[in-house]
Amino acid sequence: YVDDGIAALMKILENKNDVCKNQIINIGNPDNECSVQELAGILKKLFQEHPDHQNDSIYSEIIEVPADTYYGKGYQDIYTRKPSIEKARNLLGWEPKIDLLESMRLTLNSFLEENKAVTL
C-alpha cells in the first residue's frame, strides 16, 4: 500500500547512520502476493460490498485470458512476485502494516470518491 511505501522511502531518505549507502532495498509486502485473477476477484467483491454499489444490478464479468493470447507468442513472465524485505527490516526497522485486502479496500474507496467528485 502506498502509505507503507512512503514510510519505507522516508526511512531510506533519512538514512540514519548511513545504513542505506550503496544498498538496494526492496519494499513491499511479501504477504500480499496474489495472481492478477485473485486480485480481480478481490476488487470485484469489494466493489459489490461497497455501500454505494450494493444495489447495482449488473457487475463486470472477469474473463481469464492466457498471457500468450493477450501479449502474443513468445511472451514470458514470472509466476511469483514476492519481495524479500529483509534489508528493510534489518537496516531500517521497517515492516509493512497494511494487508492486501485493506490496501485494496482503501484504494477502491479513494478511487470511488475521486470518481464521484468528477461526475457531480
XYZ file of C-alpha atoms in Angstrom:
120
model
C 0.000 0.000 0.000
C 1.242 3.494 -0.783
C 1.406 4.601 2.875
C 3.690 1.650 3.669
C 5.867 2.505 0.682
C 6.124 6.158 1.683
C 7.060 5.193 5.250
C 9.874 2.991 3.907
C 11.087 5.657 1.471
C 11.173 8.261 4.239
C 13.382 5.964 6.334
C 15.643 5.405 3.325
C 15.902 9.166 2.729
C 16.555 9.765 6.421
C 19.415 7.245 6.130
C 20.269 7.110 9.838
C 23.916 6.198 10.419
C 24.402 5.959 6.641
C 22.934 2.417 6.633
C 21.379 2.834 3.181
C 24.535 3.947 1.399
C 25.154 1.771 -1.681
C 22.274 -0.534 -0.745
C 19.425 -1.873 -2.829
C 16.392 -2.170 -0.566
C 13.168 -3.885 -1.602
C 9.952 -2.504 -0.200
C 6.568 -4.113 -0.500
C 4.510 -6.615 1.413
C 5.523 -10.232 0.798
C 2.259 -11.366 2.395
C 0.290 -9.578 -0.347
C 1.352 -11.910 -3.144
C -1.537 -12.968 -5.379
C -2.337 -13.563 -9.030
C -3.984 -10.989 -11.279
C -7.058 -13.236 -11.315
C -7.187 -13.278 -7.493
C -6.692 -9.510 -7.423
C -9.576 -9.007 -9.865
C -11.804 -11.238 -7.745
C -10.962 -9.311 -4.571
C -11.634 -5.984 -6.278
C -14.970 -7.177 -7.673
C -16.068 -8.478 -4.256
C -15.086 -5.217 -2.532
C -16.924 -3.205 -5.185
C -20.079 -5.292 -4.730
C -19.879 -4.822 -0.944
C -19.316 -1.052 -1.180
C -22.296 0.854 0.318
C -22.763 2.932 -2.845
C -22.889 -0.145 -5.098
C -24.631 -2.902 -3.116
C -27.844 -2.388 -5.068
C -26.242 -2.288 -8.514
C -27.905 -4.946 -10.642
C -25.037 -5.588 -13.068
C -21.355 -6.183 -12.346
C -18.490 -6.736 -14.729
C -17.573 -10.287 -15.584
C -13.995 -11.412 -15.021
C -12.727 -13.245 -18.091
C -9.461 -15.153 -17.879
C -7.243 -14.668 -20.926
C -3.979 -16.629 -21.292
C -0.897 -14.386 -21.258
C 0.292 -15.522 -24.695
C -3.127 -14.672 -26.164
C -3.056 -11.203 -24.639
C 0.644 -10.358 -25.093
C 1.476 -12.502 -28.105
C 3.544 -15.567 -28.871
C 6.831 -15.832 -27.017
C 5.729 -13.784 -24.009
C 7.411 -14.917 -20.806
C 6.616 -13.885 -17.284
C 7.499 -14.906 -13.766
C 4.799 -16.615 -11.748
C 5.504 -15.009 -8.408
C 6.427 -11.523 -7.268
C 7.286 -11.756 -3.612
C 9.850 -9.212 -2.441
C 12.432 -10.075 0.178
C 12.258 -7.182 2.625
C 14.967 -8.475 4.982
C 17.204 -5.457 4.312
C 14.333 -3.079 5.025
C 13.663 -4.917 8.287
C 17.302 -5.120 9.336
C 18.603 -1.737 8.164
C 15.512 0.412 8.658
C 13.413 -1.434 11.211
C 10.590 -1.145 8.683
C 7.645 -3.513 8.294
C 4.605 -3.113 6.048
C 1.419 -2.601 8.046
C -1.424 -2.785 5.511
C -2.519 -6.197 4.222
C -3.780 -6.885 0.718
C -7.495 -6.757 1.486
C -7.259 -3.479 3.387
C -4.994 -1.914 0.753
C -7.481 -2.847 -1.971
C -10.389 -1.505 0.107
C -8.609 1.809 0.740
C -7.597 2.149 -2.916
C -11.108 1.372 -4.185
C -12.695 3.813 -1.736
C -10.281 6.547 -2.808
C -10.966 5.881 -6.499
C -14.735 5.878 -5.996
C -14.606 9.135 -4.027
C -12.490 10.800 -6.730
C -14.815 9.489 -9.435
C -17.876 10.710 -7.527
C -16.375 14.197 -7.288
C -15.614 14.260 -11.026
C -19.077 13.098 -12.094
C -21.003 15.517 -9.868
